[in-house]
């Protein structure tokens, strides 16, 4: 049989399941909320306790159990088990309690889950595309039970958050990210596909662990690796031709090249670079509302010159150019310190992606000396080095600036360059602070500070929604710039007053809808949309949003 030309087959959606099979279908299952009429019609009588519960009562039960758990990891397992049983209820719980749930289903807790993936494993979720299955990737994709995949998040697990190579355990990230697409932007869960490309792991500890679930071999590299990724992308084109492919947590040795290779050929983006860049740029726009300055006048110093840092730098440069700066002048406003010191022209050890920020200037061996030499107005940590912003660093920023901008973006919390409390304490309460993972509110000098989380969840779900709604062929930097401006415009004066440079996460569905409309608008303007421009773009976007409520089944 020629599988390349065969369409996807989804027997259970031709004939909806009944009875026990229905209770085991997480997309259709309602548990105790099946009405008596549905129980009769669908062969469920007796298979459920007699009382019919509302979804609100079910949410109460989930929350009680969730909150009684001792550790965040147990809470994660609890929620993932719910996702396996009843997706509607899971998304209702998450959407209605987003601030409480996000740190569990995503960073920081998801990092622990990835590290213990083989030990926590209960049921498979997502698609595992192994190097051992090369040559038949399209066949694997056809095994996926849902035909209308619109968003794929794929990782190879090599750089999971700031935790390094997690091998096949990296699957926690696509699973988590896609649940955020649904919770934050209402992408239909049946249209989401998490993918783990398993090409081995350099982590000897995992390879020696009897419970490790991936290939126990060093990572495939070079041309063979590229060919494997290409096979995957081409298979997606055959089986799910309308899908957006989001690259996630690839190591930077591969991430930059893959993005360059594919961004103009398929509908794709890299959230670590482009999503992070947009959320950080939005944070800077808000910070500048507090300082009253212009973006093009900032001197921005990055600690870490990897995917996140260079991605942020590139978007800042294009935003400065929109304010009238030249590309050269804008680049000279962005400086990077990596593990060998300040990135300058004289260095001979620089990777390709850093060269455009290697300025003709004297070197500096470390962060502190770079701060003294450059007097930056903003310091952005994307280094994965915990505590790299020590007391002297923050004090220096506070000496040089009335309102120093300090973003400690490395994830998870254990890798953050400093805590919110440290930034506020060491700057005498003057820092404009944001972090990658959330910190609780803190009281410094009698003032309560609620710091913002530069959380990509503000951006990528809305971008994905705009792409899905407009059927955009590509995802462009102009879309991310539009997303950043939209996000910044939604920050309220009351947010800024308490030190928060992002809107409350509780508004994330509204935020995603607005970003989706802005992104779709760019797709229409730039001739990238696959549908006719409707009169009402926001209405088109909202009509693509799935809400977690039970539909009547008969
Ligand atoms: P990466 O591996 O591409 O880059 C890390 C960079 O840090 C490299 O340039 C490396 O040379 C540098 N570095 C390592 N040790 C250093 C040291 N001692 N001093 C100075 N620089 C050092 O990783 P990527 O993707 O750039 O991510 C970095 C961090 O940013 C991660 O912790 C990640 O979780 C976080 N991140 C946060 C986001 C957010 O908050 N929205 C989004 C994306 C990433």
XYZ file of C-alpha atoms and ligand atoms in Angstrom:
598
model
C 0.000 0.000 0.000
C 1.261 3.466 -0.816
C 0.795 5.215 2.510
C 2.040 8.539 1.135
C -1.212 9.114 -0.714
C -3.585 7.707 1.848
C -5.609 10.179 3.899
C -5.809 9.947 7.664
C -8.231 7.421 9.122
C -10.149 8.124 12.280
C -12.677 5.386 12.824
C -13.786 6.534 16.253
C -14.862 9.876 14.831
C -16.816 8.252 12.029
C -18.804 6.428 14.706
C -18.713 8.227 18.092
C -17.865 5.841 20.925
C -20.494 4.621 23.380
C -20.520 3.103 26.840
C -17.177 2.423 28.534
C -15.292 3.476 25.386
C -16.903 6.913 25.635
C -15.790 7.261 29.256
C -12.255 6.537 28.070
C -12.319 9.114 25.284
C -10.814 12.204 26.958
C -12.179 14.585 24.328
C -15.806 13.457 24.632
C -15.880 12.249 28.217
C -17.877 14.313 30.701
C -17.654 11.906 33.662
C -20.423 12.480 36.166
C -21.759 15.390 34.086
C -23.355 13.118 31.463
C -27.063 13.901 31.643
C -29.571 11.139 32.284
C -30.780 11.401 28.675
C -27.207 10.994 27.421
C -26.646 8.071 29.769
C -29.680 6.354 28.223
C -28.807 7.186 24.656
C -25.118 6.294 24.923
C -25.175 3.097 26.961
C -23.843 4.742 30.116
C -26.582 3.779 32.612
C -24.958 2.111 35.601
C -21.451 2.923 34.480
C -21.551 6.174 36.461
C -22.711 7.027 39.973
C -26.362 8.152 39.761
C -26.063 11.852 40.638
C -25.499 14.180 37.680
C -22.969 16.908 38.506
C -22.521 20.280 36.881
C -19.127 21.182 35.493
C -18.809 23.766 38.288
C -19.215 21.017 40.893
C -16.649 18.917 39.076
C -14.242 21.861 39.110
C -14.701 22.124 42.889
C -13.794 18.468 43.281
C -10.681 18.812 41.112
C -9.520 21.902 42.997
C -10.007 20.228 46.370
C -7.871 17.303 45.308
C -5.330 19.536 43.584
C -4.849 21.755 46.615
C -4.542 18.835 49.020
C -1.433 17.539 47.240
C 1.866 17.979 49.070
C 4.136 18.943 46.161
C 3.874 20.741 42.850
C 4.966 17.589 41.073
C 2.018 15.712 42.583
C -0.232 18.563 41.426
C 1.227 18.207 37.930
C 0.515 14.469 37.898
C -2.998 15.108 39.160
C -3.720 17.602 36.376
C -2.155 15.483 33.630
C -4.245 12.519 34.767
C -7.318 14.718 34.493
C -6.236 15.721 30.993
C -6.045 12.033 30.129
C -9.594 11.451 31.402
C -11.569 14.595 30.612
C -10.056 17.373 28.501
C -13.021 19.722 28.794
C -12.869 19.667 32.573
C -9.077 20.047 32.555
C -9.299 23.157 30.377
C -12.140 24.583 32.407
C -10.051 24.226 35.580
C -6.946 25.694 33.956
C -8.714 28.537 32.149
C -10.608 29.611 35.274
C -7.537 29.410 37.560
C -4.782 30.269 35.145
C -2.441 31.983 37.615
C -2.552 29.007 39.968
C -2.289 26.379 37.224
C 0.321 27.846 34.883
C 3.336 27.264 37.165
C 2.223 23.637 37.454
C 1.451 22.748 33.842
C 4.353 24.853 32.592
C 7.534 26.327 34.035
C 8.783 25.702 36.660
C 7.041 22.394 37.537
C 7.051 20.983 34.008
C 10.866 21.058 34.220
C 10.816 18.602 37.124
C 8.330 16.452 35.229
C 10.670 16.292 32.211
C 13.552 15.283 34.470
C 11.524 12.412 35.914
C 9.518 11.521 32.804
C 10.393 7.819 32.776
C 9.577 7.502 36.461
C 6.283 9.390 36.403
C 4.981 7.799 33.211
C 1.364 6.683 33.317
C -0.093 7.030 29.825
C 1.498 8.162 26.582
C 0.513 11.580 25.294
C 1.549 13.070 21.960
C 3.525 11.450 19.183
C 6.990 9.963 19.678
C 8.880 10.096 16.394
C 12.025 8.091 16.931
C 15.172 7.996 14.830
C 14.574 4.232 14.736
C 11.397 4.989 12.737
C 13.120 7.096 10.086
C 11.800 6.398 6.619
C 8.261 5.889 7.935
C 7.482 9.128 9.730
C 4.369 9.836 7.615
C 2.986 6.475 8.690
C 3.456 7.459 12.354
C 1.658 10.750 11.783
C -1.250 8.847 10.266
C -1.574 6.881 13.494
C -2.600 10.094 15.238
C -6.344 9.806 15.862
C -7.368 13.378 14.970
C -7.438 14.445 11.317
C -7.606 18.231 11.663
C -4.250 19.072 13.258
C -3.627 22.830 13.078
C -0.824 23.358 15.616
C 2.180 21.094 16.202
C 4.756 21.780 18.899
C 7.906 19.741 18.318
C 11.074 19.356 20.361
C 14.097 17.101 20.244
C 14.578 17.592 23.977
C 18.127 18.906 23.785
C 17.676 22.225 25.618
C 14.674 21.911 27.881
C 14.057 25.233 29.663
C 17.458 25.969 31.220
C 17.873 22.315 32.231
C 19.806 21.022 29.242
C 19.357 17.659 27.505
C 16.315 15.782 28.822
C 16.133 13.311 25.953
C 12.699 11.833 25.472
C 11.534 13.460 28.734
C 11.462 16.695 26.757
C 7.965 15.598 25.648
C 6.666 17.411 28.739
C 7.300 20.685 26.956
C 5.182 20.191 23.778
C 2.427 18.681 25.926
C 2.544 21.691 28.259
C 2.822 24.271 25.495
C -0.134 22.888 23.601
C -2.263 22.833 26.707
C -1.467 26.544 26.929
C -2.527 27.073 23.317
C -5.912 25.745 24.326
C -6.183 27.291 27.786
C -4.904 30.735 26.770
C -6.163 31.108 23.196
C -8.888 28.519 22.777
C -7.181 26.428 20.116
C -9.320 23.283 19.869
C -7.444 20.503 21.739
C -8.330 18.053 18.961
C -6.302 20.290 16.612
C -3.136 20.173 18.732
C -0.313 17.658 18.291
C 2.707 17.418 20.641
C 5.721 15.747 19.001
C 8.978 14.435 20.434
C 11.716 13.790 17.878
C 13.880 11.244 19.685
C 17.381 11.218 18.243
C 19.114 9.990 21.413
C 20.544 11.894 24.364
C 23.956 13.010 25.570
C 22.734 12.626 29.139
C 24.545 9.521 30.358
C 22.422 9.425 33.511
C 19.313 8.846 31.410
C 21.002 6.339 29.131
C 21.969 4.315 32.216
C 18.535 4.607 33.842
C 16.573 1.355 33.409
C 13.315 3.342 33.374
C 14.431 5.779 30.668
C 11.986 5.548 27.753
C 13.946 6.870 24.788
C 16.756 5.730 22.536
C 19.867 4.927 24.573
C 22.397 6.316 22.163
C 24.330 9.551 21.592
C 22.385 12.150 19.636
C 22.271 11.869 15.882
C 24.034 14.916 14.429
C 24.936 16.582 11.158
C 23.437 15.693 7.801
C 21.598 12.644 9.164
C 19.899 14.797 11.789
C 18.885 17.411 9.228
C 17.508 14.717 6.923
C 15.438 13.289 9.781
C 13.955 16.698 10.630
C 13.281 17.252 6.910
C 11.479 13.914 6.703
C 9.320 14.946 9.628
C 8.475 18.336 8.110
C 7.676 16.834 4.745
C 5.486 14.195 6.380
C 3.594 16.952 8.217
C 3.075 18.641 4.841
C 1.501 15.439 3.507
C -0.609 14.392 6.478
C -1.484 17.721 8.148
C -0.970 20.308 5.405
C -2.648 23.112 7.335
C -0.565 22.737 10.488
C 1.621 25.411 12.038
C 4.878 23.815 13.271
C 6.370 25.411 16.358
C 9.974 24.450 17.129
C 10.560 24.286 20.856
C 13.592 23.814 23.085
C 16.066 22.691 20.433
C 19.698 23.419 21.349
C 21.042 26.491 19.656
C 23.446 24.392 17.544
C 20.329 23.333 15.637
C 17.667 25.938 16.391
C 19.082 28.851 14.408
C 19.791 26.695 11.363
C 16.396 24.961 11.401
C 14.543 28.247 11.632
C 16.520 29.767 8.774
C 16.058 26.629 6.710
C 12.298 26.358 7.142
C 10.795 29.748 7.984
C 10.186 30.752 4.358
C 9.156 27.290 3.216
C 6.512 26.250 5.727
C 4.345 27.826 8.402
C 6.716 27.773 11.373
C 8.354 29.730 14.154
C 10.649 29.178 17.099
C 9.078 30.309 20.333
C 12.378 30.401 22.235
C 13.586 33.050 19.845
C 10.575 34.845 18.415
C 7.997 34.386 21.176
C 10.497 35.293 23.875
C 11.554 38.286 21.833
C 7.995 39.571 21.542
C 7.161 39.152 25.221
C 10.402 40.860 26.227
C 9.892 43.718 23.790
C 6.386 44.200 25.177
C 7.919 44.339 28.678
C 10.399 46.972 27.533
C 7.633 49.079 25.994
C 5.804 48.995 29.348
C 8.981 49.753 31.307
C 9.534 52.780 29.069
C 6.071 54.043 29.991
C 7.442 54.167 33.560
C 10.777 55.797 32.670
C 9.347 58.098 29.994
C 12.164 57.177 27.591
C 12.311 55.958 23.991
C 13.330 52.471 22.960
C 15.909 53.745 20.507
C 17.738 55.574 23.331
C 18.194 52.464 25.469
C 21.467 50.613 25.956
C 20.569 47.001 26.487
C 22.993 44.488 27.942
C 22.192 40.808 27.677
C 23.726 38.103 29.844
C 23.569 35.078 27.522
C 23.920 35.197 23.760
C 21.886 32.151 22.832
C 18.543 31.673 21.128
C 16.576 33.801 23.547
C 19.130 36.637 23.779
C 19.856 36.991 20.073
C 16.165 36.535 19.218
C 15.253 39.381 21.593
C 18.097 41.509 20.213
C 16.889 41.026 16.641
C 13.307 42.041 17.435
C 14.461 45.065 19.462
C 16.591 46.131 16.505
C 13.641 45.949 14.121
C 11.488 47.892 16.616
C 14.194 50.587 16.928
C 14.377 50.748 13.145
C 10.611 51.387 13.103
C 11.328 54.313 15.470
C 13.722 55.717 12.868
C 17.119 54.274 13.845
C 19.408 52.645 11.285
C 20.075 48.915 11.646
C 23.723 49.609 12.559
C 22.817 52.208 15.187
C 20.134 49.910 16.612
C 22.531 46.970 16.849
C 25.071 49.119 18.670
C 22.421 49.639 21.356
C 22.411 45.884 22.054
C 25.393 44.265 23.789
C 25.942 40.694 24.853
C 28.005 38.970 27.522
C 28.409 35.221 27.053
C 30.376 32.669 29.073
C 33.659 34.185 27.770
C 32.863 37.835 28.460
C 31.644 40.743 26.360
C 30.926 39.838 22.750
C 33.258 42.121 20.728
C 34.751 42.112 17.276
C 38.244 41.081 18.420
C 36.992 37.731 19.748
C 37.836 34.735 17.620
C 35.532 32.224 19.337
C 32.132 33.582 18.313
C 29.355 31.462 16.822
C 27.708 32.768 13.657
C 24.560 34.026 15.385
C 26.557 36.361 17.667
C 28.605 38.069 14.945
C 26.071 40.802 14.173
C 26.364 41.978 17.779
C 30.184 41.767 17.957
C 30.929 45.489 18.152
C 34.239 47.200 17.580
C 34.936 47.963 21.231
C 37.318 46.929 24.019
C 36.545 43.557 25.571
C 35.313 43.015 29.123
C 35.917 39.759 30.970
C 32.638 39.593 32.869
C 29.227 41.108 33.484
C 30.274 43.597 36.146
C 33.047 45.125 34.067
C 30.718 45.240 31.034
C 28.139 47.170 33.088
C 30.759 49.686 34.161
C 32.026 50.077 30.600
C 28.622 50.439 28.908
C 26.325 51.953 31.556
C 23.299 50.006 30.265
C 19.758 51.180 30.963
C 18.431 47.614 30.783
C 19.912 44.277 31.813
C 18.363 41.100 30.414
C 19.311 37.682 31.795
C 18.946 34.765 29.404
C 22.020 32.823 30.488
C 20.643 29.850 32.455
C 23.047 30.943 35.226
C 21.313 31.157 38.595
C 22.248 34.140 40.779
C 24.321 35.771 38.031
C 22.698 39.102 38.952
C 24.255 39.405 42.394
C 24.113 42.347 44.800
C 26.943 44.221 43.106
C 25.365 43.829 39.653
C 21.955 45.121 40.726
C 23.515 47.894 42.835
C 25.571 48.999 39.832
C 22.448 49.142 37.646
C 20.695 51.172 40.361
C 23.667 53.567 40.633
C 23.631 54.142 36.879
C 19.847 54.509 36.439
C 16.985 56.135 38.277
C 14.765 53.197 37.250
C 17.025 50.301 36.197
C 15.329 47.726 33.985
C 16.279 44.243 35.185
C 14.763 41.182 33.533
C 15.882 37.803 34.912
C 14.343 35.549 32.307
C 16.141 32.213 32.728
C 13.861 29.312 33.527
C 12.990 27.462 35.628
C 13.052 29.415 38.900
C 16.190 27.570 40.017
C 18.053 29.164 37.070
C 16.742 32.701 37.445
C 19.537 35.304 37.441
C 18.045 36.840 40.602
C 14.779 36.775 42.505
C 12.184 39.546 42.495
C 12.909 40.255 46.150
C 16.636 40.584 45.477
C 16.095 42.963 42.556
C 13.795 45.226 44.583
C 15.908 45.063 47.772
C 19.274 45.745 46.128
C 17.881 48.589 43.995
C 16.092 50.284 46.889
C 12.740 49.446 45.273
C 13.606 51.249 42.021
C 14.128 48.277 39.676
C 11.603 47.580 36.953
C 11.732 43.830 37.208
C 10.352 40.885 35.286
C 11.246 37.199 35.448
C 10.811 34.121 33.276
C 9.261 31.971 35.999
C 6.828 33.540 38.446
C 7.826 34.983 41.822
C 5.310 35.674 44.588
C 4.586 39.290 45.557
C 7.151 40.667 47.998
C 7.295 43.506 50.494
C 10.408 45.674 50.408
C 10.732 48.806 52.558
C 7.022 48.646 53.358
C 5.956 48.580 49.683
C 4.363 45.524 48.071
C 5.756 44.676 44.637
C 3.951 42.373 42.230
C 6.502 41.570 39.559
C 5.610 40.633 36.007
C 6.335 37.289 34.435
C 7.835 37.643 30.962
C 5.883 34.583 30.126
C 5.740 33.495 26.502
C 2.174 32.372 27.162
C 1.140 35.971 26.634
C 2.339 35.771 23.038
C 2.520 32.386 21.313
C -1.091 31.264 21.893
C -2.395 34.487 20.340
C 0.082 34.291 17.467
C -1.005 30.696 16.822
C -4.652 31.714 16.958
C -4.105 34.504 14.439
C -2.238 32.120 12.140
C -4.921 29.434 12.421
C -7.776 31.907 11.862
C -6.165 33.571 8.827
C -4.606 30.315 7.578
C -1.356 32.232 7.232
C 1.282 30.553 5.081
C 4.227 31.875 7.131
C 4.838 33.394 10.536
C 6.805 36.621 10.224
C 8.712 39.040 12.450
C 6.101 41.665 11.637
C 3.519 39.414 13.276
C 5.622 39.155 16.442
C 6.206 42.912 16.494
C 2.441 43.430 16.194
C 1.909 40.925 19.008
C 4.387 42.804 21.245
C 2.732 46.168 20.604
C -0.712 44.712 21.254
C 0.386 43.091 24.518
C 2.010 46.313 25.749
C -1.126 48.287 24.863
C -3.163 46.050 27.177
C -1.110 46.872 30.303
C -3.254 49.056 32.572
C -2.026 52.021 34.640
C -3.025 49.988 37.711
C -0.654 47.202 36.594
C 2.226 49.652 36.256
C 1.485 51.186 39.655
C 2.212 47.917 41.434
C 5.378 47.343 39.359
C 3.811 44.870 36.938
C 4.775 45.489 33.323
C 2.465 42.823 31.928
C -1.311 42.592 32.215
C -2.814 40.128 34.675
C -2.668 36.579 33.346
C -6.321 36.201 34.231
C -6.995 38.278 31.083
C -5.027 35.929 28.860
C -7.947 34.797 26.671
C -8.880 38.389 25.911
C -5.186 39.179 25.315
C -4.815 36.223 22.951
C -7.918 37.250 21.025
C -6.495 40.760 20.576
C -3.072 39.461 19.573
C -4.719 36.937 17.241
C -6.578 39.755 15.503
C -3.390 41.836 15.174
C -1.482 38.864 13.746
C -4.276 37.953 11.340
C -4.384 41.587 10.236
C -0.684 41.422 9.341
C -1.318 38.185 7.420
C -4.063 39.896 5.401
C -2.027 43.057 4.810
C 1.062 41.133 3.717
C -0.753 38.760 1.387
C 0.022 35.711 3.529
C -3.519 34.708 4.481
C -5.185 31.600 3.068
C -8.727 32.978 3.466
C -10.480 36.117 2.213
C -10.181 39.089 4.547
C -13.538 39.355 6.348
C -14.973 42.730 7.310
C -14.593 41.905 10.978
C -11.179 40.329 11.653
C -11.586 40.142 15.468
C -14.882 38.277 14.941
C -13.167 35.801 12.619
C -10.503 35.192 15.249
C -13.017 34.755 18.046
C -15.032 32.301 15.969
C -11.934 30.062 15.986
C -11.795 29.936 19.788
C -12.874 26.728 21.481
C -14.408 27.082 24.926
C -14.253 24.386 27.599
C -17.913 23.542 28.026
C -19.764 20.296 27.505
C -21.559 19.820 24.201
C -24.709 17.743 24.075
C -23.992 14.204 22.860
C -26.649 11.940 21.411
P 20.953 28.955 24.906
O 21.589 27.712 25.368
O 20.714 29.156 23.447
O 21.814 30.215 25.408
C 22.377 30.344 26.674
C 23.448 31.415 26.571
O 23.950 31.700 27.878
C 24.632 31.025 25.719
O 25.005 32.114 24.895
C 25.746 30.785 26.744
O 27.025 31.109 26.235
C 25.355 31.771 27.814
N 25.971 31.456 29.081
C 26.114 30.248 29.667
N 26.811 30.389 30.810
C 27.094 31.699 30.935
C 27.806 32.446 31.891
N 28.344 31.874 32.968
N 27.927 33.767 31.720
C 27.375 34.357 30.630
N 26.690 33.702 29.696
C 26.558 32.377 29.846
O 19.596 29.083 25.699
P 18.376 30.074 25.400
O 17.373 29.427 24.554
O 18.897 31.388 24.955
O 17.730 30.196 26.859
C 18.435 30.799 27.919
C 17.539 30.877 29.130
O 16.453 31.741 28.872
C 16.940 29.537 29.556
O 17.010 29.421 30.967
C 15.527 29.634 29.124
O 14.675 28.900 29.969
C 15.273 31.111 29.283
N 14.163 31.548 28.455
C 13.204 32.306 29.060
C 12.097 32.683 28.378
C 11.097 33.560 29.053
O 11.186 33.829 30.191
N 10.109 34.052 28.390
C 11.871 32.223 27.015
C 12.988 31.492 26.423
C 14.081 31.166 27.150
